[in-house]
Short mmCIF file of C-alpha atoms in Angstrom, two decimals:
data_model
loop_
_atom_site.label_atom_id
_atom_site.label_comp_id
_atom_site.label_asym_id
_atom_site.label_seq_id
_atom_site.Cartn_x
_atom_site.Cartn_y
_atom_site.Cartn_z
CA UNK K 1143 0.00 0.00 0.00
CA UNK K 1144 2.81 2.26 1.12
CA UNK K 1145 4.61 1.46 -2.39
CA UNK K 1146 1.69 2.66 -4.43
CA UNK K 1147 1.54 5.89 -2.45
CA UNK K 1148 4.52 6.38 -3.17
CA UNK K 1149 4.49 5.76 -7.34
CA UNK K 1150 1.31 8.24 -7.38
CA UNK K 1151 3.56 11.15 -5.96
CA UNK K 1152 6.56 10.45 -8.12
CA UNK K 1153 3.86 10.49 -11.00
CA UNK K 1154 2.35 13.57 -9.94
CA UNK K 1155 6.17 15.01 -9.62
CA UNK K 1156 6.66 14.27 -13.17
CA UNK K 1157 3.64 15.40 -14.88
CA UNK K 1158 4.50 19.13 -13.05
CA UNK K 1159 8.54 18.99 -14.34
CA UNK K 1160 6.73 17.96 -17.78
CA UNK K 1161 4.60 21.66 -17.55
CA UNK K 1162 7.59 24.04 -16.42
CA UNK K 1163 10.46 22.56 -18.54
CA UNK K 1164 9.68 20.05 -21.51
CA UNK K 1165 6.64 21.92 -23.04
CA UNK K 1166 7.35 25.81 -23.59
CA UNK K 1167 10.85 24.35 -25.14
CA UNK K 1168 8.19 21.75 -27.66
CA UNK K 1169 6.39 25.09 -28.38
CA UNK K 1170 9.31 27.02 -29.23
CA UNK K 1171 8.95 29.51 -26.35
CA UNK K 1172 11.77 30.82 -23.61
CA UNK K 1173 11.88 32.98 -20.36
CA UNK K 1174 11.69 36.40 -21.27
CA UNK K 1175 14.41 38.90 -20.41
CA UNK K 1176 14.46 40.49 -17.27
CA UNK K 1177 14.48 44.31 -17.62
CA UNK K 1178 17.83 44.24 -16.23
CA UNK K 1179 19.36 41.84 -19.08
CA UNK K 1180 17.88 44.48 -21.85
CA UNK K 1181 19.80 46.75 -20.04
CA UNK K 1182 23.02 45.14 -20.66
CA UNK K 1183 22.00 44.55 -24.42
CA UNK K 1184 20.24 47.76 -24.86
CA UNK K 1185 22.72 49.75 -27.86
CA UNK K 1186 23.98 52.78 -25.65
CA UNK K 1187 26.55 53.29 -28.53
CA UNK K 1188 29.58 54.44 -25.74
CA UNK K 1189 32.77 55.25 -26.73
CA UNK K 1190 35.82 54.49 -24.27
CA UNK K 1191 38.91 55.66 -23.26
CA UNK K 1192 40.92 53.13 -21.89
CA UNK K 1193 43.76 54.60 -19.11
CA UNK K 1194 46.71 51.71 -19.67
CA UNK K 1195 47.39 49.34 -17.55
CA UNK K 1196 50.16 49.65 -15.22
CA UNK K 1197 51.45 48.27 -11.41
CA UNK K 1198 50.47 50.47 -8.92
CA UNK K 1199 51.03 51.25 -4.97
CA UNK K 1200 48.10 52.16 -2.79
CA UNK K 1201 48.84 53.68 0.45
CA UNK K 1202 45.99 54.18 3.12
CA UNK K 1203 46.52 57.26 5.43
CA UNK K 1204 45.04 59.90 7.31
CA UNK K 1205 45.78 63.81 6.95
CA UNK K 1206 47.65 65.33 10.55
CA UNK K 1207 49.41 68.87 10.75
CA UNK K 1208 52.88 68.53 10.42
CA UNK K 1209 53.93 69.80 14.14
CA UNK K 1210 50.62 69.47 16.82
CA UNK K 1211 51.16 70.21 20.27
CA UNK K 1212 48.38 69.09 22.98
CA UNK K 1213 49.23 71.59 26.74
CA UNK K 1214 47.79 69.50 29.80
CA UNK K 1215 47.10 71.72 32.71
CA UNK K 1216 49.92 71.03 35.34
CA UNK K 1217 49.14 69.25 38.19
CA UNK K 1218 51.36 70.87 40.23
CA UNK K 1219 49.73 74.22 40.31
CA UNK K 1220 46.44 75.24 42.08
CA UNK K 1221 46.12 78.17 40.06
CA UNK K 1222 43.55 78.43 37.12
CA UNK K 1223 46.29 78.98 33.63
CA UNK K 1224 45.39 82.56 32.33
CA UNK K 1225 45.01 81.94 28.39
CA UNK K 1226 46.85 84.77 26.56
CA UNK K 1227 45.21 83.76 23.03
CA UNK K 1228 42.16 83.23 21.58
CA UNK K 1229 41.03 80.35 19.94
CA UNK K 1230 41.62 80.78 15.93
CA UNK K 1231 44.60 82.75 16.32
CA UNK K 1232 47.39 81.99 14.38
CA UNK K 1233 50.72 82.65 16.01
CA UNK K 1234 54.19 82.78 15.69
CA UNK K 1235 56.92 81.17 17.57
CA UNK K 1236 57.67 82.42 20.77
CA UNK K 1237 54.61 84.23 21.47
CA UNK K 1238 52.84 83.76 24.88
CA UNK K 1239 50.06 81.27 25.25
CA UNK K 1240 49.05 81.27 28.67
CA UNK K 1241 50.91 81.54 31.92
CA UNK K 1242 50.23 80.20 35.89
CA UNK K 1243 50.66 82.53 38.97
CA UNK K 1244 52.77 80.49 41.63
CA UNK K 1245 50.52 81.49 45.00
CA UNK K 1246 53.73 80.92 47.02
CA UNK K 1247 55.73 83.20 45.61
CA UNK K 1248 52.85 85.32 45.14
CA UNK K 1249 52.91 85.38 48.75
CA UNK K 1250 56.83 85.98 49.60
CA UNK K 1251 56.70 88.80 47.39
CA UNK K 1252 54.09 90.72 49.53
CA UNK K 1253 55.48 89.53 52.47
CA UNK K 1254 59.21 91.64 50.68
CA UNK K 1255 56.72 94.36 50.16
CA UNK K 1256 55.35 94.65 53.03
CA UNK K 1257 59.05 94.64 54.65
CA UNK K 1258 59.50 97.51 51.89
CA UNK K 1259 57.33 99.65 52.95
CA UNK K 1260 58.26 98.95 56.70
CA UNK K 1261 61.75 99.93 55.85
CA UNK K 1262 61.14 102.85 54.40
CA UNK K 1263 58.71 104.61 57.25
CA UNK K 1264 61.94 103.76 58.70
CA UNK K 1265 64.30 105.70 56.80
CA UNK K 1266 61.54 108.11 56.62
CA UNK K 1267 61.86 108.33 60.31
CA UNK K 1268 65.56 108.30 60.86
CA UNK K 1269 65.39 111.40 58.52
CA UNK K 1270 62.45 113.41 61.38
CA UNK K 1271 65.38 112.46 64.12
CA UNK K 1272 68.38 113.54 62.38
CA UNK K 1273 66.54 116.98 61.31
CA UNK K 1274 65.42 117.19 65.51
CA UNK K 1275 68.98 116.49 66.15
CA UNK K 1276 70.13 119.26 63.75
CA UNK K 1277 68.21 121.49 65.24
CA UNK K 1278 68.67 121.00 68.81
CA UNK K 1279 71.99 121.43 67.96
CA UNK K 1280 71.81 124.55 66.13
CA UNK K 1281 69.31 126.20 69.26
CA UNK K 1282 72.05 125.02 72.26
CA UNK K 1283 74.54 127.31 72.68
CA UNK K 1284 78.09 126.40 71.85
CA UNK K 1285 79.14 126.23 75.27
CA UNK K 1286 76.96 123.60 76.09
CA UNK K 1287 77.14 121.42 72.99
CA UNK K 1288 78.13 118.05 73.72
CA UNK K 1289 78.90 117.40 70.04
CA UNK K 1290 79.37 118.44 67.02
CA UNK K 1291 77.31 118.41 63.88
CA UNK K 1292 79.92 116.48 61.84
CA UNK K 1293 78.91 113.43 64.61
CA UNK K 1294 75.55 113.79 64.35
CA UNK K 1295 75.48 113.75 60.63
CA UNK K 1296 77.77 110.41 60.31
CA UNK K 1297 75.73 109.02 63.55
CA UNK K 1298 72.44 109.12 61.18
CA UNK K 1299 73.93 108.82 58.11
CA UNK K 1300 75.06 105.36 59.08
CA UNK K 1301 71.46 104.47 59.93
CA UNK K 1302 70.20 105.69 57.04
CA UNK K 1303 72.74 103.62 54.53
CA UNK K 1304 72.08 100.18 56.98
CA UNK K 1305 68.05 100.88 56.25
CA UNK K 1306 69.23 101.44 52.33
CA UNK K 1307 70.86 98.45 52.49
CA UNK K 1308 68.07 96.53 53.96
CA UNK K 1309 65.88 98.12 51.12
CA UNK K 1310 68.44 97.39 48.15
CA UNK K 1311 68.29 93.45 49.45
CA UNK K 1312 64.56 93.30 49.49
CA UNK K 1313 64.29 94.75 46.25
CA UNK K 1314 66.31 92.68 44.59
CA UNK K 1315 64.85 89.58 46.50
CA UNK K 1316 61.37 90.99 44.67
CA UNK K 1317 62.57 91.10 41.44
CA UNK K 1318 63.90 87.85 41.45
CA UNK K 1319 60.74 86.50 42.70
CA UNK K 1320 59.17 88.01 40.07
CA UNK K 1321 60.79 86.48 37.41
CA UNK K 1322 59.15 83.17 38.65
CA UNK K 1323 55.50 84.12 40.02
CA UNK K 1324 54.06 83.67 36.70
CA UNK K 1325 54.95 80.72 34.56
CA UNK K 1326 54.65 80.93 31.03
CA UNK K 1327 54.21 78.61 28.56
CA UNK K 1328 55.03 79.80 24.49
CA UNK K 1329 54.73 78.33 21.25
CA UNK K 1330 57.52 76.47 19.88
CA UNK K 1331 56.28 76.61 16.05
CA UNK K 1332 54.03 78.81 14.03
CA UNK K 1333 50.36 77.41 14.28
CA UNK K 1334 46.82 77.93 14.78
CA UNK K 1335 45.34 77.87 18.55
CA UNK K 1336 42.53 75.68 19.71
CA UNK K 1337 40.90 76.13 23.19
CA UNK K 1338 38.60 73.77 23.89
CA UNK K 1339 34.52 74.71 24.88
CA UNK K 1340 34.29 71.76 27.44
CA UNK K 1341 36.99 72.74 30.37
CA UNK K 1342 36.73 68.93 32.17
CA UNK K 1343 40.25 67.90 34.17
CA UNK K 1344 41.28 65.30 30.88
CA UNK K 1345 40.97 68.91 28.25
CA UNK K 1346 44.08 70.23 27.49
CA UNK K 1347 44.73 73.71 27.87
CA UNK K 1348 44.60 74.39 24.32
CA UNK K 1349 45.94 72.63 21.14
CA UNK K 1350 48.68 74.02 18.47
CA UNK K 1351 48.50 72.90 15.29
CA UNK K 1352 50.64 74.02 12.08
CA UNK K 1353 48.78 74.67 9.15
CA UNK K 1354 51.34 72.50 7.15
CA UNK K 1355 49.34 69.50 6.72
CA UNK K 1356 50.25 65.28 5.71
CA UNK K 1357 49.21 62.27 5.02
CA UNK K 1358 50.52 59.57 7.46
CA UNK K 1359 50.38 56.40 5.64
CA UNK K 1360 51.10 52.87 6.06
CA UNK K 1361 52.65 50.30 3.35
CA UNK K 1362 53.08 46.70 3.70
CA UNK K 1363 56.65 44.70 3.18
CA UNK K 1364 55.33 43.27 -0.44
CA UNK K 1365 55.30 47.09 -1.67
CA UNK K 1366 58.02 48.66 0.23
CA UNK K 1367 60.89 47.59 -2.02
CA UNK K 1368 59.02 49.07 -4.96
CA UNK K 1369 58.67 53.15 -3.68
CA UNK K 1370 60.83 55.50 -3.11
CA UNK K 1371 61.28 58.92 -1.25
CA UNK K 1372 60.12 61.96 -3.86
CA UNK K 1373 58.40 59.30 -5.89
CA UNK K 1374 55.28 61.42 -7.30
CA UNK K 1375 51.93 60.29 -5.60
CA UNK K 1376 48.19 60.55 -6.64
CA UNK K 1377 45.74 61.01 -3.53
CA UNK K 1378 41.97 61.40 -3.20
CA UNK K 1379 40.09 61.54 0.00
CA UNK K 1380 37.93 59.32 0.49
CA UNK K 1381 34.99 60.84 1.54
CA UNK K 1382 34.96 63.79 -1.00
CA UNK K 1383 36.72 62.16 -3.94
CA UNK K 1384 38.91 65.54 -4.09
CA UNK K 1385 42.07 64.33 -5.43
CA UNK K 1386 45.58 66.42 -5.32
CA UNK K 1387 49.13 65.29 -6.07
CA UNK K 1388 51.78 65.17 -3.64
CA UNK K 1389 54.55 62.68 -3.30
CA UNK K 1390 56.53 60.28 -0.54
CA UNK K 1391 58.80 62.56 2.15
CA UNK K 1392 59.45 59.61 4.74
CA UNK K 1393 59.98 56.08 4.73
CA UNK K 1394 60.18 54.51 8.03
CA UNK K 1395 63.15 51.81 7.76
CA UNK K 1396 61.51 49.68 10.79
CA UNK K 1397 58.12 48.79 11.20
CA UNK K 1398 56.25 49.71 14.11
CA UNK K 1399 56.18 47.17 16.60
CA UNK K 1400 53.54 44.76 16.44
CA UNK K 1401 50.32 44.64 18.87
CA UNK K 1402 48.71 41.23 19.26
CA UNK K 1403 44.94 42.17 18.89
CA UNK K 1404 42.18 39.45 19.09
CA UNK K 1405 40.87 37.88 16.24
CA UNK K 1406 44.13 38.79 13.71
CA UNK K 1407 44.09 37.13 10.59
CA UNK K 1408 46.53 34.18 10.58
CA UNK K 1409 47.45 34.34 6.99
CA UNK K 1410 49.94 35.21 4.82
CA UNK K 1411 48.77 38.84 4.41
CA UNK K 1412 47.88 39.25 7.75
CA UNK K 1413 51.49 38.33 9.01
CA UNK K 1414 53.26 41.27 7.12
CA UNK K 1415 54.75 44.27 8.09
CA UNK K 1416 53.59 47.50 7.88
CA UNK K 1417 56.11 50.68 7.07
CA UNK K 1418 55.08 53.76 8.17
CA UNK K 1419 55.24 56.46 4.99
CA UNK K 1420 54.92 60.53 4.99
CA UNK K 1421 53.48 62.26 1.89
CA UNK K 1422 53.61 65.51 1.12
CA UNK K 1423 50.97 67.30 -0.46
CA UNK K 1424 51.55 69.92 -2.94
CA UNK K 1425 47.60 71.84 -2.39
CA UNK K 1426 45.20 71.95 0.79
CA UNK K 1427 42.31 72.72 -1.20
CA UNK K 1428 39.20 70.84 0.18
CA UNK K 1429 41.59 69.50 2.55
CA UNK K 1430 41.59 69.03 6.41
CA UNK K 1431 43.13 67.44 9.19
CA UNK K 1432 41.92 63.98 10.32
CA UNK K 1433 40.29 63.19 6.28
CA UNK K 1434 41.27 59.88 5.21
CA UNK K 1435 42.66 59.34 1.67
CA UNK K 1436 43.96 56.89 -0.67
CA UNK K 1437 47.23 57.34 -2.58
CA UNK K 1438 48.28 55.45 -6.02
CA UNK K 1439 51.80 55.40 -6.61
CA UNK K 1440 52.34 54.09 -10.39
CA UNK K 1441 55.54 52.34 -10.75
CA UNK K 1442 57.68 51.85 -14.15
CA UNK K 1443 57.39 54.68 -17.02
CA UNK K 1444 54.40 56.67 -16.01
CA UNK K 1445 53.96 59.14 -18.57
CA UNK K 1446 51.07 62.12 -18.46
CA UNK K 1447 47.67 60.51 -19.68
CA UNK K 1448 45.96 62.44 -22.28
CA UNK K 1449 42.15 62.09 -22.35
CA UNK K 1450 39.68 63.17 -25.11
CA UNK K 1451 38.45 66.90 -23.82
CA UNK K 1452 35.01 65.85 -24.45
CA UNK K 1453 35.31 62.77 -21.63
CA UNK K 1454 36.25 65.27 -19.09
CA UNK K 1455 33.01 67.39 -17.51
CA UNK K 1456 32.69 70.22 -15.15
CA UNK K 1457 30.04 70.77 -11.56
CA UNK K 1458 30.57 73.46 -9.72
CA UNK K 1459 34.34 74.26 -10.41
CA UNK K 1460 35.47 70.67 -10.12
CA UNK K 1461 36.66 68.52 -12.88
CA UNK K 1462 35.49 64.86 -13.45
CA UNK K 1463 34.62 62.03 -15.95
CA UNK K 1464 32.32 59.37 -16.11
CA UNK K 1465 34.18 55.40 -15.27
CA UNK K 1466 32.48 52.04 -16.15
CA UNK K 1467 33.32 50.47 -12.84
CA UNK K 1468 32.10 46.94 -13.68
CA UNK K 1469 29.05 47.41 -15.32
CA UNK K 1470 28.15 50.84 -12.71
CA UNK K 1471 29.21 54.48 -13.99
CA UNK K 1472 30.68 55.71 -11.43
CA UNK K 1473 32.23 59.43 -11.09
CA UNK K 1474 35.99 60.27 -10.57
CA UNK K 1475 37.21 63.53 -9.63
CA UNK K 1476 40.40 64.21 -11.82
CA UNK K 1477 43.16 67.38 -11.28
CA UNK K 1478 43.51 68.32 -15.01
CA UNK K 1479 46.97 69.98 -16.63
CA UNK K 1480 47.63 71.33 -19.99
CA UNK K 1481 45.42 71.09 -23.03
CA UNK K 1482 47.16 68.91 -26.18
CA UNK K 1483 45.10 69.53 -29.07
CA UNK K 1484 41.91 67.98 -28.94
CA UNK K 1485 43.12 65.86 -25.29
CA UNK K 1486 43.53 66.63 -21.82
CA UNK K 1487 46.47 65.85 -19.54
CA UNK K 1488 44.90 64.31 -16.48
CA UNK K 1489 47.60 65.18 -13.37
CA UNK K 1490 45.93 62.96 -10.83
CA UNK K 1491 42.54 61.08 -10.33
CA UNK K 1492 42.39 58.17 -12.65
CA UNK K 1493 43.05 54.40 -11.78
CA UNK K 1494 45.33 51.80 -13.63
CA UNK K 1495 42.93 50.29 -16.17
CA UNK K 1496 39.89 52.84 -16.01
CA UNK K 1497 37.27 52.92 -18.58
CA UNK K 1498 35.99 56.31 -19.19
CA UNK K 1499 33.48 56.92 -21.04
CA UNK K 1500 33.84 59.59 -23.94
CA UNK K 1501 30.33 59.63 -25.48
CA UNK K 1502 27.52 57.93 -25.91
CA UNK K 1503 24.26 57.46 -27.80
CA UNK K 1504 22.10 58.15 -24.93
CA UNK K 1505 22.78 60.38 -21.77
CA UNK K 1506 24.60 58.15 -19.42
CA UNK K 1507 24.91 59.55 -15.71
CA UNK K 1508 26.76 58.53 -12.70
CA UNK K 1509 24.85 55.47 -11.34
CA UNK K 1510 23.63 54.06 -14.17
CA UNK K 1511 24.05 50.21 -14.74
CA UNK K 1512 25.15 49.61 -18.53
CA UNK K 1513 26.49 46.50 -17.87
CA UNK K 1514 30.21 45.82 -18.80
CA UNK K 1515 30.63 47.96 -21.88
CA UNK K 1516 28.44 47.46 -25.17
CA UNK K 1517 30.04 48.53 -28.25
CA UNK K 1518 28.61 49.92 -31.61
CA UNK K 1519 26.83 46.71 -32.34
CA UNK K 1520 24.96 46.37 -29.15
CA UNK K 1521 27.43 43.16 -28.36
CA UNK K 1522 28.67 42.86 -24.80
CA UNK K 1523 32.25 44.30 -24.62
CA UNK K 1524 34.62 42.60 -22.40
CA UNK K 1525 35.16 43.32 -19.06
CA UNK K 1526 37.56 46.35 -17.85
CA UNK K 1527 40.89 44.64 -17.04
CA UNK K 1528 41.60 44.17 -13.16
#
């Protein structure tokens, strides 16, 4: 019984396999194309510029000032630092940022100026006695003079140069002081000042950074035989796409030392080195501290790529052209140079192997899916090389 259950459901199996597959193929008929395989085959008639293939170097980094100076508040003061600056200012070396006021010696100094002013109602007073002297002198007859007014003058005198003395000491015990009630702190490089708004006990005092900015990059040990310092250096960031030339200022000769985090790839890759690398950049247009960007070193005979002035369009000031990424048209921000005739030069923003897109039939935009190229037949091109 079980066994012809089981031959009715393998039957009734069949006959539905017969309906989907066998039959529309007996009647000549086939899926129709999704609307996304016409798009591949649909005659867009573009024309490509192929940039040529050659090895490149990509460096990951992250833009930082060239000098940046973070000032902690000193824990050995108890006195609030008096800022000097104000936040924005750009200032040169040497200048004042903000100083402390020792409260001890703030202290010993009135304590020498109070003995100052002690001192001299003291003088002040020796000076009332010797003129009462002087003049009891000058009233008693001569007779009856005890002493002369040569004695009285070198009696008071001498108290009058020990008080001086006194005074001179304290004084100068004051203006040493002086020199170290108020601590100051300066800059040590030209750079822009930033206080912060939230004043917790972790905030610095305030922050100096140089304008000069860099990109602080990374390279593993495969790639580090094949740069160079003052090798020229492509570099977008990567949020933005603005791209700017520049070029490698530092090679670190050892590799940082290596932190054991959890979860680290155990292969090949994952094992390598990393160099740290400095690149210049030779514009800060659309260009701040802490962007990431990508640099492309091309290695070998890297001559100026010309485009076709007709692939290269214009938004808002900025320079770009169209890129079949794949089958996706994609945009790349490009830093153009001199015009060659009817081409041109592209100075930085284009990838080994690009395909950009000169013209077309119909308007194609960034975003688009074309598929992998169609050329003037409506025939699938081949694929951009990787």
């Amino acid at each position: 019984m079980k066994k012809k259950k089981i031959m009715i459901i393998v039957g009734i199996v069949a006959v539905v396999l017969i309906g989907l597959f066998i039959l529309p193929n007996l009647f000549g008929g086939k899926p129709s194309a999704s609307s996304d395989q016409k798009a591949v085959t649909e005659d867009l008639g573009i024309e490509y510029f192929e940039v040529p293939d050659i090895e490149q170097v990509y460096i990951n980094g992250v833009v930082q000032p060239e000098q940046a100076e973070a000032f902690s508040k000193d824990a050995k003061m108890t006195s609030t630092p008096e800022i000097k600056v104000n936040n924005g200012d750009v200032v040169e070396p040497e200048t004042i940022l903000f100083t402390y006021e020792d409260k001890e010696i703030t202290k010993e100094i009135e304590a020498q100026n109070n003995t100052l002013s002690k001192l001299a109602t003291k003088k002040q007073n020796i000076y009332k006695k010797w003129n009462r002297a002087i003049d009891t002198y000058n009233k008693t007859k001569e007779e009856d003079r005890t002493t002369n007014g040569a004695a009285i003058d070198e009696q008071h005198q001498a108290e009058v140069d020990g008080v001086d003395e006194e005074i001179l000491f304290s004084n100068e015990t004051v203006a040493d002081l002086s020199t170290k009630q108020f601590i100051s702190t300066k800059a040590k490089f030209k750079g822009r000042v930033s206080i912060p708004e939230v004043k917790d006990e972790n905030a610095p005092v305030l922050r100096l950074t140089s304008d000069g900015l860099y990109v602080a990059g990374k390279v593993n040990e495969k790639d580090l035989m094949k740069i160079a310092v003052d090798q020229k250096a492509n570099l977008s960031v990567v949020s933005s796409g603005t791209t700017v030339t520049g070029k490698i200022s530092y090679i670190d000769d050892n590799p940082p030392e290596a932190k054991a985090t959890q979860g680290e790839s155990s292969n090949a890759e994952g094992s390598m080195s990393n160099y740290n690398v400095k690149l210049s950049l030779d514009s800060l247009e659309g260009i701040k501290n802490g962007y990431h960007m990508q640099a492309t070193i091309n290695l070998g005979d890297s001559k100026p790529i010309e485009v076709p002035k007709k692939a290269v369009h214009d938004q808002d000031g900025k320079k770009y052209v169209l890129v079949n990424d794949f089958g996706s048209v994609i945009r790349r921000d490009v830093q153009i140079g001199e015009e060659k005739g009817e081409n041109t030069v592209i100075n930085s923003g284009l990838e080994s192997a690009d395909r950009i897109i000169v013209s077309s039939k119909k308007e194609v935009k960034e975003g688009d899916l074309i598929g992998e190229g169609t050329d003037e037949s409506g025939e699938v091109a081949p694929a951009a090389k990787e």
